[in-house]
CSV table of C-alpha atoms in Angstrom, one decimal:
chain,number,residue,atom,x,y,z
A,1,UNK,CA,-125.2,-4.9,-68.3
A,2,UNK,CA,-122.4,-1.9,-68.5
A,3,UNK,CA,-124.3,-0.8,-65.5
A,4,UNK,CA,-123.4,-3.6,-63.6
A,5,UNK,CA,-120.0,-4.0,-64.9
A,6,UNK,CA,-118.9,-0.4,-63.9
A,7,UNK,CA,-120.8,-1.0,-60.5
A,8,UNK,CA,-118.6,-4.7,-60.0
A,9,UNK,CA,-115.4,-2.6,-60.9
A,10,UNK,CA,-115.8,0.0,-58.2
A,11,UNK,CA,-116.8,-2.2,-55.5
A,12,UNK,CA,-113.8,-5.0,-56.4
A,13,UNK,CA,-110.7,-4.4,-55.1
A,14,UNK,CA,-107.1,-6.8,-54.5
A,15,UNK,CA,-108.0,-7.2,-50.8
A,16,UNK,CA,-111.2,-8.2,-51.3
A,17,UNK,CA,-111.4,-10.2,-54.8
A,18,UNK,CA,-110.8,-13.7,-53.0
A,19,UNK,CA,-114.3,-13.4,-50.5
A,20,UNK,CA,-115.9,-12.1,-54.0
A,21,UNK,CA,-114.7,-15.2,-55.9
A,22,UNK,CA,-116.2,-17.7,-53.0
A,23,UNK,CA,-119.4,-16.0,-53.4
A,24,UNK,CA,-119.1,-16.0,-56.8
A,25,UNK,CA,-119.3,-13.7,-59.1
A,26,UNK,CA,-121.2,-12.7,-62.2
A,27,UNK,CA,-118.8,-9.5,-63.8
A,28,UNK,CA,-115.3,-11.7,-65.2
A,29,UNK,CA,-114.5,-8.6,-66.4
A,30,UNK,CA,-114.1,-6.7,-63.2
A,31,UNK,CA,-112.2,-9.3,-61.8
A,32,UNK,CA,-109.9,-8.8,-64.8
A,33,UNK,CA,-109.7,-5.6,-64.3
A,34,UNK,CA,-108.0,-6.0,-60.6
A,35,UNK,CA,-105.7,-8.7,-61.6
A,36,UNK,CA,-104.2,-6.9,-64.6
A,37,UNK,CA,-103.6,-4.2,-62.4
A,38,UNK,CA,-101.5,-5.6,-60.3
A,39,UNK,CA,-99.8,-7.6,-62.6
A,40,UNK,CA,-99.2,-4.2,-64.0
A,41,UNK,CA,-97.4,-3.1,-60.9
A,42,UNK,CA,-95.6,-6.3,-60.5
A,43,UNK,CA,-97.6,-8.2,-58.4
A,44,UNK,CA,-98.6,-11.4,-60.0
A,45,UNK,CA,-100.8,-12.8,-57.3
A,46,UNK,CA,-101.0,-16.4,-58.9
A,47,UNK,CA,-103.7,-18.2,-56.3
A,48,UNK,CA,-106.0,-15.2,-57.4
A,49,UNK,CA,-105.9,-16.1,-61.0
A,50,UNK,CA,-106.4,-19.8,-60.1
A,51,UNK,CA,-109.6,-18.6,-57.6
A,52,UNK,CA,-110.9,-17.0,-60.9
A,53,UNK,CA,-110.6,-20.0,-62.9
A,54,UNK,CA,-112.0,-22.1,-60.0
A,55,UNK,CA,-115.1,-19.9,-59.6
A,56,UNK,CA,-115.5,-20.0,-63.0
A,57,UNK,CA,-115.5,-23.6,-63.1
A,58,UNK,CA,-117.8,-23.6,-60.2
A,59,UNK,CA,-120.5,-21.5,-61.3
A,60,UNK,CA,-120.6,-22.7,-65.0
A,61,UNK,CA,-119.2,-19.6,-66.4
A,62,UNK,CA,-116.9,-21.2,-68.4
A,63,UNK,CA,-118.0,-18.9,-71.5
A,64,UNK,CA,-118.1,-15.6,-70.0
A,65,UNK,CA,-114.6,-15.9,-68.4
A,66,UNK,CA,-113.5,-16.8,-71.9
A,67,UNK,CA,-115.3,-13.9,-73.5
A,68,UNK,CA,-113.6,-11.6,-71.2
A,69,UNK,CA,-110.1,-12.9,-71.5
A,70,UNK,CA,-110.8,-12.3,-75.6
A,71,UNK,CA,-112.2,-9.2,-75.3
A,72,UNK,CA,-109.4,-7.8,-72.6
A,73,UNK,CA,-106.7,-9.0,-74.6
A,74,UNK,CA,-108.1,-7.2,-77.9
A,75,UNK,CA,-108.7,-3.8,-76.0
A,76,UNK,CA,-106.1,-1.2,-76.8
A,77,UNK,CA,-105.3,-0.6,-73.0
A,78,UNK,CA,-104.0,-4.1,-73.2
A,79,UNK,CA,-101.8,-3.1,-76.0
A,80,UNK,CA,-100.0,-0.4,-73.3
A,81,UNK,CA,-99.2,-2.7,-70.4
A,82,UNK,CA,-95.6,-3.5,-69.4
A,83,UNK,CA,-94.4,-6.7,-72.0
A,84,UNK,CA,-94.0,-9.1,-68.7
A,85,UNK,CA,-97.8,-8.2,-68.0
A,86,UNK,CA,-99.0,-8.9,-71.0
A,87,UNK,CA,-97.8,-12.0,-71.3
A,88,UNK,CA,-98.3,-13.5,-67.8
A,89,UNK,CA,-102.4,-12.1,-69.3
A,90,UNK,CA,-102.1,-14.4,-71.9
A,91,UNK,CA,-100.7,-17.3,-70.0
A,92,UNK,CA,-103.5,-17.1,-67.5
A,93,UNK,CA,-106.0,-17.2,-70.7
A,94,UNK,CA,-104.2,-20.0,-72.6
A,95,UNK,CA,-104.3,-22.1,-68.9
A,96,UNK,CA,-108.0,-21.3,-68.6
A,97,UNK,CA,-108.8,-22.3,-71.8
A,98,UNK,CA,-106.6,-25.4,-71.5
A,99,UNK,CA,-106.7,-26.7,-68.0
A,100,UNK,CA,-110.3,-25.4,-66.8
A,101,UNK,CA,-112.1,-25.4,-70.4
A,102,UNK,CA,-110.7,-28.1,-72.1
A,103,UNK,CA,-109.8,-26.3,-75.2
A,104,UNK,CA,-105.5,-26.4,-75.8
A,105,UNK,CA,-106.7,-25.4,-79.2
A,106,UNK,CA,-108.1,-22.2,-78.0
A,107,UNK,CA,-105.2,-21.6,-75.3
A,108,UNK,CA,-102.5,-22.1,-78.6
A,109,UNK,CA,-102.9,-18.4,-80.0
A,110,UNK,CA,-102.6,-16.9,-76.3
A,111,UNK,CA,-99.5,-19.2,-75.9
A,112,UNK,CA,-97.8,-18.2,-79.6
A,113,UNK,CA,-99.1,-14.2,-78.8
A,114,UNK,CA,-97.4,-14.5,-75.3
A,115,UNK,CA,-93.8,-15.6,-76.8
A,116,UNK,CA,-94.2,-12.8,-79.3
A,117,UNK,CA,-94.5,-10.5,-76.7
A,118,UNK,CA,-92.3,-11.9,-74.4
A,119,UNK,CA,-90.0,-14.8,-76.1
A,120,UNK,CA,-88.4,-15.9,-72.9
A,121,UNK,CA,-91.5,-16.5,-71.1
A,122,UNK,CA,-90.9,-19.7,-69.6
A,123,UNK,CA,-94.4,-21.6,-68.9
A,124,UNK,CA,-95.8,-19.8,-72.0
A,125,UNK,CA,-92.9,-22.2,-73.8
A,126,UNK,CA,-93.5,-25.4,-71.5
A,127,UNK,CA,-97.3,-24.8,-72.6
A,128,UNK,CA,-96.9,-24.6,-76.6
A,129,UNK,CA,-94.8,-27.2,-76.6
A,130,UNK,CA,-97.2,-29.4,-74.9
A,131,UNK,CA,-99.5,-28.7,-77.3
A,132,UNK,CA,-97.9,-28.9,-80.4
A,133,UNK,CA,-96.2,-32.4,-79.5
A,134,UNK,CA,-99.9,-33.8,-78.8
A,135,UNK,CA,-101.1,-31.8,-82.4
A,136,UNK,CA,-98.4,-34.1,-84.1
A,137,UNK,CA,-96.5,-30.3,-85.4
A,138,UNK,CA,-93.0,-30.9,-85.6
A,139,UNK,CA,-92.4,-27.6,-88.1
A,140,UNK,CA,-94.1,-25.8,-85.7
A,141,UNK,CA,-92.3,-27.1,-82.9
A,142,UNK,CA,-89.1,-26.4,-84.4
A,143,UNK,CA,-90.1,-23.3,-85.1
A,144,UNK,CA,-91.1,-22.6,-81.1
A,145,UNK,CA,-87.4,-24.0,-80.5
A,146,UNK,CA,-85.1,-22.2,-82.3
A,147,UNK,CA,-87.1,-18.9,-81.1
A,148,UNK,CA,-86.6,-20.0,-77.8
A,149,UNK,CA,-83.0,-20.6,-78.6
A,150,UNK,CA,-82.8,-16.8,-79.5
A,151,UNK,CA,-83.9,-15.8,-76.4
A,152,UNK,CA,-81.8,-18.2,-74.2
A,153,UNK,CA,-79.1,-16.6,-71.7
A,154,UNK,CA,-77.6,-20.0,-71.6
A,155,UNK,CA,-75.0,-21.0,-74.3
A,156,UNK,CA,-76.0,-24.8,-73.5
A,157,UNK,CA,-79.8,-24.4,-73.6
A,158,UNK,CA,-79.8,-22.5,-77.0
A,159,UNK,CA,-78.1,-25.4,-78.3
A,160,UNK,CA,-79.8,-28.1,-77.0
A,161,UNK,CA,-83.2,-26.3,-78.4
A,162,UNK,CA,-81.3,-26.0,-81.9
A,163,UNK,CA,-80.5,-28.9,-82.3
A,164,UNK,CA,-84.2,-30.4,-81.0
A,165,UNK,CA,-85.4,-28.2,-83.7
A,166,UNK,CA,-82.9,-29.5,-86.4
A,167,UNK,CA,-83.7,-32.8,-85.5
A,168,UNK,CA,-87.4,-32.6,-86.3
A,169,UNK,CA,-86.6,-30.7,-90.0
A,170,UNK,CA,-84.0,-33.3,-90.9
A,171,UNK,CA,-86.9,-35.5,-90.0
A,172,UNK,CA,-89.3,-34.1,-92.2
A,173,UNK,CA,-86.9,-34.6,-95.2
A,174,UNK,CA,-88.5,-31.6,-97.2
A,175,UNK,CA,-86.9,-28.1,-95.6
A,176,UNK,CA,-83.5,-28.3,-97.2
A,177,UNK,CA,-82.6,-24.3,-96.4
A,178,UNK,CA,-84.2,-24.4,-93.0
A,179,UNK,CA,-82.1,-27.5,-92.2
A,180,UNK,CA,-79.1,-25.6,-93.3
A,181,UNK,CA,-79.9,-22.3,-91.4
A,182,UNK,CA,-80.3,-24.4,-88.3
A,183,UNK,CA,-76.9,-26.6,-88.7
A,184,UNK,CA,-75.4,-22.6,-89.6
A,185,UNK,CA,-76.9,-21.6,-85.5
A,186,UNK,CA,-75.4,-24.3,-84.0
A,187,UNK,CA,-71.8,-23.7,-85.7
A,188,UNK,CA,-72.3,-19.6,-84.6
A,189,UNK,CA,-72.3,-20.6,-81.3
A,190,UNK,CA,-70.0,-24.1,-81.4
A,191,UNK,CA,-67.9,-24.5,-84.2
A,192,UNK,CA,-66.5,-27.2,-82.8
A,193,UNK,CA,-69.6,-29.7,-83.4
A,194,UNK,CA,-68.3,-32.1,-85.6
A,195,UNK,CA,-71.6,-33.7,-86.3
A,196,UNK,CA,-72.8,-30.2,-87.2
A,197,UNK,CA,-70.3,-29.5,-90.0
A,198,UNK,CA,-69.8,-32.5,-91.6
A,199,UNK,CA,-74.0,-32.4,-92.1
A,200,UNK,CA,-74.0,-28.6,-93.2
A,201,UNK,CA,-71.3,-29.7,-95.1
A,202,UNK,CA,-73.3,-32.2,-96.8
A,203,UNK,CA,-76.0,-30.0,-97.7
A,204,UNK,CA,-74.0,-27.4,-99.0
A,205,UNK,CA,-72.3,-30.2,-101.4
A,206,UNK,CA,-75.6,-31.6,-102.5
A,207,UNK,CA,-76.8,-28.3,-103.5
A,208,UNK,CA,-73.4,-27.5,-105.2
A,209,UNK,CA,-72.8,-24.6,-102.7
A,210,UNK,CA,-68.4,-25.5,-102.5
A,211,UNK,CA,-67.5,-22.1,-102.3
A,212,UNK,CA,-69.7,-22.3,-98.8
A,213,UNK,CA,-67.8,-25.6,-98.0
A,214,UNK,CA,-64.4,-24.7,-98.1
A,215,UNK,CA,-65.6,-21.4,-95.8
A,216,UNK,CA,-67.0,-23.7,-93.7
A,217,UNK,CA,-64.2,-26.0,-93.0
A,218,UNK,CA,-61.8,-23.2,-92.9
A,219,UNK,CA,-63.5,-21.6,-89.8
A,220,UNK,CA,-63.2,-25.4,-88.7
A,221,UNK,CA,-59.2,-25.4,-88.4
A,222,UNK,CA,-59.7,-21.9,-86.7
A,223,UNK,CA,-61.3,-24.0,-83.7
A,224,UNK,CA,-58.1,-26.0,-82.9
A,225,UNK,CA,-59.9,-29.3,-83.8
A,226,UNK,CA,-57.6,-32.8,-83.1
A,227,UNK,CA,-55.2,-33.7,-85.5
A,228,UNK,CA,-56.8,-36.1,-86.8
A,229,UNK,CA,-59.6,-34.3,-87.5
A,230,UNK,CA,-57.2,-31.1,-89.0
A,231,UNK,CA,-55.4,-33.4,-91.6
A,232,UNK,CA,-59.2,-34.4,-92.9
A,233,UNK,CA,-60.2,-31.1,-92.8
A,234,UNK,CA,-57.2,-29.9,-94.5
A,235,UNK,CA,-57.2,-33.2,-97.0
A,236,UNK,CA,-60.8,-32.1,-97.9
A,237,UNK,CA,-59.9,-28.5,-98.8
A,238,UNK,CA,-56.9,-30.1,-100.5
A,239,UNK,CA,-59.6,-31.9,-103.0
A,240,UNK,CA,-61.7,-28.3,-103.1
A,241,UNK,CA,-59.3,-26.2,-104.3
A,242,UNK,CA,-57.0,-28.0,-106.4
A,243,UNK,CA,-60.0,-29.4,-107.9
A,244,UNK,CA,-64.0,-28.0,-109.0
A,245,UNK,CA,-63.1,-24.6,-107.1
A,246,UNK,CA,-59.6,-24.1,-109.6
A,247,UNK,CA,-58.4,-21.6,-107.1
A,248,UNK,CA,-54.9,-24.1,-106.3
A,249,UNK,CA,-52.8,-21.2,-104.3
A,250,UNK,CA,-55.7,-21.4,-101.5
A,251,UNK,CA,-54.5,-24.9,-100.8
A,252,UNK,CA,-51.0,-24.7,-100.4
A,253,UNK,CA,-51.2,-24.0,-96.5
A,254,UNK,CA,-52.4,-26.9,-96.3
A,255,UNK,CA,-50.6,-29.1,-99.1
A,256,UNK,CA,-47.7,-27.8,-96.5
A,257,UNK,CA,-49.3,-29.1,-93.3
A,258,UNK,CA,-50.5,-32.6,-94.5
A,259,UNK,CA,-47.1,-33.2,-95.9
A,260,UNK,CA,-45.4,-32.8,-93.3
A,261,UNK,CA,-47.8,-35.0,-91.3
A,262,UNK,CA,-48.2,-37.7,-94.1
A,263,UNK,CA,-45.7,-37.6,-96.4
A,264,UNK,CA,-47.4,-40.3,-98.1
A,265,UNK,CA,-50.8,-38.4,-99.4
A,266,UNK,CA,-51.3,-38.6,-102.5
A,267,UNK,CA,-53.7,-35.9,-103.0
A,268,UNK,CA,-51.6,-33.5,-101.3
A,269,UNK,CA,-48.5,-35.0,-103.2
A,270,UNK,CA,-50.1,-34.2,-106.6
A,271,UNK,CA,-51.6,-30.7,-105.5
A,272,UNK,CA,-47.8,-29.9,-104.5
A,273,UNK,CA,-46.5,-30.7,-107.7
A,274,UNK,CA,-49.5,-28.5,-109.8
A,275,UNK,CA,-48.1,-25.4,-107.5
A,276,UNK,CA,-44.4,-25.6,-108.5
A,277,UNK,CA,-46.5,-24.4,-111.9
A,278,UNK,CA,-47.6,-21.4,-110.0
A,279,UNK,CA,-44.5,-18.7,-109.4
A,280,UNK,CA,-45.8,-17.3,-106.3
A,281,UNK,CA,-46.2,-21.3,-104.8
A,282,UNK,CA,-43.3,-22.0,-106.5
A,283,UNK,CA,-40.9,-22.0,-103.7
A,284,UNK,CA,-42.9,-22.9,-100.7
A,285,UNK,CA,-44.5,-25.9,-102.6
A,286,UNK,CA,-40.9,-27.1,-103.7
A,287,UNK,CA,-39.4,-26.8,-99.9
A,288,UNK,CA,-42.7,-29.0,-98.7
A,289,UNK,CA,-41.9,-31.6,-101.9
A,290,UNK,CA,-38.1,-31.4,-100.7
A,291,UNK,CA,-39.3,-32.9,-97.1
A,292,UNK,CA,-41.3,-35.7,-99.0
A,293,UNK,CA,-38.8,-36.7,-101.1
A,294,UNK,CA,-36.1,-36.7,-98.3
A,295,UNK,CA,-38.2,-38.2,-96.3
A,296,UNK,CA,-38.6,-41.0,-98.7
A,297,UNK,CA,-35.4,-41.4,-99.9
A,298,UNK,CA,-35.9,-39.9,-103.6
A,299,UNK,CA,-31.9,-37.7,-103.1
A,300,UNK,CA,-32.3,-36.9,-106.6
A,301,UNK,CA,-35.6,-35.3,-106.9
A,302,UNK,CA,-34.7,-33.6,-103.0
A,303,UNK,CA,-32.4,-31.7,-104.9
A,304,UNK,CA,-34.2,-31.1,-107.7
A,305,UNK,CA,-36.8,-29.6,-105.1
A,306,UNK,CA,-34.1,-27.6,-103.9
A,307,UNK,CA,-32.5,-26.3,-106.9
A,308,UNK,CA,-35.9,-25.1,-107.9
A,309,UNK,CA,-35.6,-22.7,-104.7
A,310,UNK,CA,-32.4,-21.7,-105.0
A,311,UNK,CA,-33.5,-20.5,-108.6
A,312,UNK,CA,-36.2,-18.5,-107.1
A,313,UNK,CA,-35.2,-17.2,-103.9
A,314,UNK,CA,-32.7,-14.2,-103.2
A,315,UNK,CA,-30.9,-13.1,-99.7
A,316,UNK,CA,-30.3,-15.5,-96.8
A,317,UNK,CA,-33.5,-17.8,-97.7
A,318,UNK,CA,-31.3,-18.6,-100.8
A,319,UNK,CA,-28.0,-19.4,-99.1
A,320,UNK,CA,-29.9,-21.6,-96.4
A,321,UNK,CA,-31.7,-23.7,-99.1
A,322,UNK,CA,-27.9,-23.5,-101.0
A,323,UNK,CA,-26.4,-24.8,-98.3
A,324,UNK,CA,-28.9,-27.6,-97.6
A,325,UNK,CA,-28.1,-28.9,-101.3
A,326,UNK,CA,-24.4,-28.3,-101.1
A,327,UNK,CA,-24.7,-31.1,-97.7
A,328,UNK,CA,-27.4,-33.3,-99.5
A,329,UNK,CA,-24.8,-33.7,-103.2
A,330,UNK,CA,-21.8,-34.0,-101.1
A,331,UNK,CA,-23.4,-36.4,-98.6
A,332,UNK,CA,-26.0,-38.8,-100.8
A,333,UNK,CA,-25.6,-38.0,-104.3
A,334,UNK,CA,-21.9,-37.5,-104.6
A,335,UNK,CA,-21.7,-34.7,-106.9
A,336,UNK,CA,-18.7,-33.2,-105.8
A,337,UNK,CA,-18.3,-30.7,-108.5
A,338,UNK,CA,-21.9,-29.6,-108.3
A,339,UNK,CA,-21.4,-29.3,-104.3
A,340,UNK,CA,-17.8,-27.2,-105.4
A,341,UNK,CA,-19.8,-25.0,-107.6
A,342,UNK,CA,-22.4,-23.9,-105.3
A,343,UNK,CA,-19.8,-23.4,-102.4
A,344,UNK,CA,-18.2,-21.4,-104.5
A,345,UNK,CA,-21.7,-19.2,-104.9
A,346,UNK,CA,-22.1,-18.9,-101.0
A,347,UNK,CA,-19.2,-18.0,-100.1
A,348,UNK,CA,-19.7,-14.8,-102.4
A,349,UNK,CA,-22.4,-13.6,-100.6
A,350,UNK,CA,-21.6,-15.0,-97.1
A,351,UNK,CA,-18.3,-15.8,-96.1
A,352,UNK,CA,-18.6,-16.3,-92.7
A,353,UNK,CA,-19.7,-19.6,-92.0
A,354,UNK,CA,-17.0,-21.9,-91.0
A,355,UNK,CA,-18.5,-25.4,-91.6
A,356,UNK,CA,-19.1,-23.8,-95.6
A,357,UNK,CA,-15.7,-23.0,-95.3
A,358,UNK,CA,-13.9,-26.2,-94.5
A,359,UNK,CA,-16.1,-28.1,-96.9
A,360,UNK,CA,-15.8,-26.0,-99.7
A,361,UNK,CA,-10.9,-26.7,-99.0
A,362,UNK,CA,-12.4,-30.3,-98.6
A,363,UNK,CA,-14.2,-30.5,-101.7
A,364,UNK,CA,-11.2,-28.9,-103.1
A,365,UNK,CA,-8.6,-31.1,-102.1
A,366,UNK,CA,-10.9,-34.1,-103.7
A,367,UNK,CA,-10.9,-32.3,-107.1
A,368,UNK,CA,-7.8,-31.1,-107.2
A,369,UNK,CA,-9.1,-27.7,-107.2
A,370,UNK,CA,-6.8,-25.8,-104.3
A,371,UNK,CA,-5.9,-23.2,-106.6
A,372,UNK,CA,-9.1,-22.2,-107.2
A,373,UNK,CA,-10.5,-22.4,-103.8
A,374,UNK,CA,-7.1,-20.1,-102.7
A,375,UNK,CA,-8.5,-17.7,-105.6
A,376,UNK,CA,-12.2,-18.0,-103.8
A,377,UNK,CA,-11.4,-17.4,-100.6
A,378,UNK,CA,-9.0,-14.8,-101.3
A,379,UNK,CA,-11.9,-12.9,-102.3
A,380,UNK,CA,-14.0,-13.9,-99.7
A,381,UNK,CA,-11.5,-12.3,-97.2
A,382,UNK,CA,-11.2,-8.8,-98.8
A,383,UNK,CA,-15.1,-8.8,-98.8
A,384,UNK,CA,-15.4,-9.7,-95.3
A,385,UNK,CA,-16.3,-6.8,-92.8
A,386,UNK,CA,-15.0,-7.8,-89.4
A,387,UNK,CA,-11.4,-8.4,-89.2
A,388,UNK,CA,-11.2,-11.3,-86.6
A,389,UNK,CA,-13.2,-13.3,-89.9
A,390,UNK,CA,-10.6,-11.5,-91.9
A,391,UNK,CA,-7.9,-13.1,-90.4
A,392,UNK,CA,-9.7,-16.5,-89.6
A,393,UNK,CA,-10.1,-16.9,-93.8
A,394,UNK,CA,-6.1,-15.8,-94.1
A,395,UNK,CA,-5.0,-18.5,-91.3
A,396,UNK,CA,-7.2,-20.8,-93.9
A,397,UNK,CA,-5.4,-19.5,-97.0
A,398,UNK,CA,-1.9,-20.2,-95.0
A,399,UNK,CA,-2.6,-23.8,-94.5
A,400,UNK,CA,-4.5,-24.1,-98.3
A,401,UNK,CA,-1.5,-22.4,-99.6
A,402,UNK,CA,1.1,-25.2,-97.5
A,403,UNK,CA,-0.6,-27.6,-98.6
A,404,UNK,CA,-0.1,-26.9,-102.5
A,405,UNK,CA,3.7,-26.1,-101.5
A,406,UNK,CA,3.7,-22.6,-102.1
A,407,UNK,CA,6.1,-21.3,-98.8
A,408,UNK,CA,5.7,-17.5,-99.8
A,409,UNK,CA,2.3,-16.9,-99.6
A,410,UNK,CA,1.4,-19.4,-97.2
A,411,UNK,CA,3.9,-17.2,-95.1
A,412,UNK,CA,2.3,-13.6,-95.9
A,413,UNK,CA,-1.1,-15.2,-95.5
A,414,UNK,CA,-0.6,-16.2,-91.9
A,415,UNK,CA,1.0,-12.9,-91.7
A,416,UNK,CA,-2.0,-10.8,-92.8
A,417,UNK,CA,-4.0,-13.2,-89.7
A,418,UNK,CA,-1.7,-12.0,-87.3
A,419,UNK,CA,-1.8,-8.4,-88.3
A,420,UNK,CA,-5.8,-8.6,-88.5
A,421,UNK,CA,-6.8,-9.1,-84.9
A,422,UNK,CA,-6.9,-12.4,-85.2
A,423,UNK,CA,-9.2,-14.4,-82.5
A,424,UNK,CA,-8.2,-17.9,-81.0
A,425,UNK,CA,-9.4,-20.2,-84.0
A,426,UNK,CA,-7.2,-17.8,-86.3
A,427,UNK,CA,-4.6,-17.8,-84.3
């Protein structure tokens, strides 16, 4: 028999395999032999294959062709063929076996070897699939999609197969971490599914994984999701933090953004208030409080809100928030003396601006406090740097000073503004 087989091998060659196959042919093996090469070189010569399984078919050889395909593909020559070779070797067996011998069974480990070797093998996919959909395998299907997904070029096609192969484990009901790994794919290569994260969301919630959660819906807001869809997210990571996660500082970004977009949330609302508790939320959780309360028409805890930041702030933050309160006690609450008092206190550090300025002589006029607001901004002009303000606050200490009927130093202050390059408004 290996006497004939070496003589077969010698005499076969590409040009002349198709006459031999017509005749017939009694040395599979041979044949083999001529095809591999070829594919080996990269020519596939497809009708030649399909000659050998014809002649097979023809001549009743049905076994010996199979026998050769198993032995071939166990030999360690096969082992050192090019990857695309060996598979397109295994397809051709799996397709025998299959098509020409009736056997799918028998062509299903040529299929699964051929995607080991070569995952993106196209009809080696198109073939297991066929067969494992009429075996009635869906955790074996899903596990021949999501390797094909792997080994897609296509950003579309490996989620399609993805989500095919989540589909048939949710089905299943039993492969809890395998669902989640699959939902965990499909967000690494679209975060934006929706349908995706809220069901790995689930998962992770039933098996008390919230530290996984709030990951998972903070990579959400990273995607730019609708609004709608934000202030959920953001509501949800509210209810995470401030509650069974106790870390409440992670959730004031977002105790700041649904605030400001629903003034009415209650769970927001109450986280806000929990963070005025915590000094380093302190001031940014009282100015997002200050908004609701404004908002809604509570003047007195707006203040409150504000006076809380003016307690904790320094520098220019401080003065803005100052002078937000000074407007808001002299405008709804009608706390003059309050609205004096902090005047007063801004002017110290910042004498410059002129609407502070002419409220604080107004709010001094009401209390019958011009004497101490001439004291104020007396000082206020011998700390300011640039003399145009300089003289701007003196022209202001003439008139404060004519008003209470003192001639002589309403006179030497409009002096001092026309002696300290006074601009236009001073002048």
């Amino acid at each position: 028999m290996q006497q004939d087989t070496k003589g077969a091998r010698v005499s076969f060659r590409i040009e002349n395999l198709e006459a031999a196959l017509e005749q017939g042919i009694d040395n599979e093996a041979a044949a083999l032999d001529v095809l591999v090469a070829a594919a080996a070189k990269g020519n596939p010569h497809p009708e030649l294959w399909a000659k050998l399984h014809e002649a097979a078919a023809r001549h009743d050889r049905f076994s010996e062709l199979a026998f050769a395909y198993e032995r071939f593909a166990s030999e360690r020559r096969f082992g050192m063929l090019p990857q695309a070779a060996q598979a397109e070797v295994l397809v051709h067996a799996a397709e025998f076996l299959a098509d020409s011998f009736g056997d799918p069974g028998g062509a299903r480990p040529y299929l699964e070897r051929a995607l080991s070797v070569l995952p993106s093998h196209q009809e080696a996919f198109v073939r297991l699939e066929r067969i494992l959909k009429e075996a009635n395998e869906p955790p074996r299907l899903a596990d021949l999609y999501a390797l094909a997904a792997n080994h897609r070029p296509d950003r579309a096609e490996q989620l399609a197969l993805l989500r095919r192969a989540y589909e048939l484990v949710e089905a299943s009901g039993k492969e809890e971490e395998r669902a989640i790994k699959l939902l965990q794919q499909i967000l690494r290569i679209d975060l934006g599914d929706a349908a995706a994260r809220w069901a790995l969301e689930a998962r992770y919630a039933r098996a008390g994984r919230l530290q996984d959660v709030a990951r998972l819906l903070e990579q959400a807001l990273a995607t730019d999701p609708p609004p709608a869809d934000a202030l959920e997210i953001r509501a949800r990571l509210i209810d995470l933090y401030s509650g069974p996660l106790k870390e409440l500082e992670r959730a004031l970004p977002h105790v700041e953004e649904v605030l400001a977009q629903n003034p009415a949330h209650e769970g927001a609302f109450r986280a806000g208030e929990a963070l005025l508790g915590r000094k380093t939320a302190l001031v940014r959780a009282a100015a997002a409080l200050e908004a609701v309360h404004a908002r809604r028409g509570r003047t007195q805890e707006a203040a409150r809100m504000m006076s809380l930041q003016v307690e904790n702030l320094r520098g220019p933050r401080r003065v803005e928030v100052q002078k937000r309160l000074v407007e808001l006690l002299f405008q709804k609450v009608g706390d003059l003396a309050s609205a004096f008092s902090l005047s007063e206190q801004i002017l110290a550090v910042d004498p410059s601006d002129e609407a502070v300025r002419e409220r604080f002589v107004a709010l001094a006029s009401a209390l019958d406090r011009r004497v101490d607001a001439a004291r104020v901004l007396v000082r206020a002009s011998s700390g300011a740097k640039e003399k145009p303000l300089r003289a701007r606050i003196a022209a202001e200490l003439g008139e404060l000073y004519e008003g209470l009927g003192d001639g002589r130093k309403a006179r030497a202050a409009f002096q001092q503004a026309l002696d300290g390059e006074p601009d236009a408004v001073a002048v």
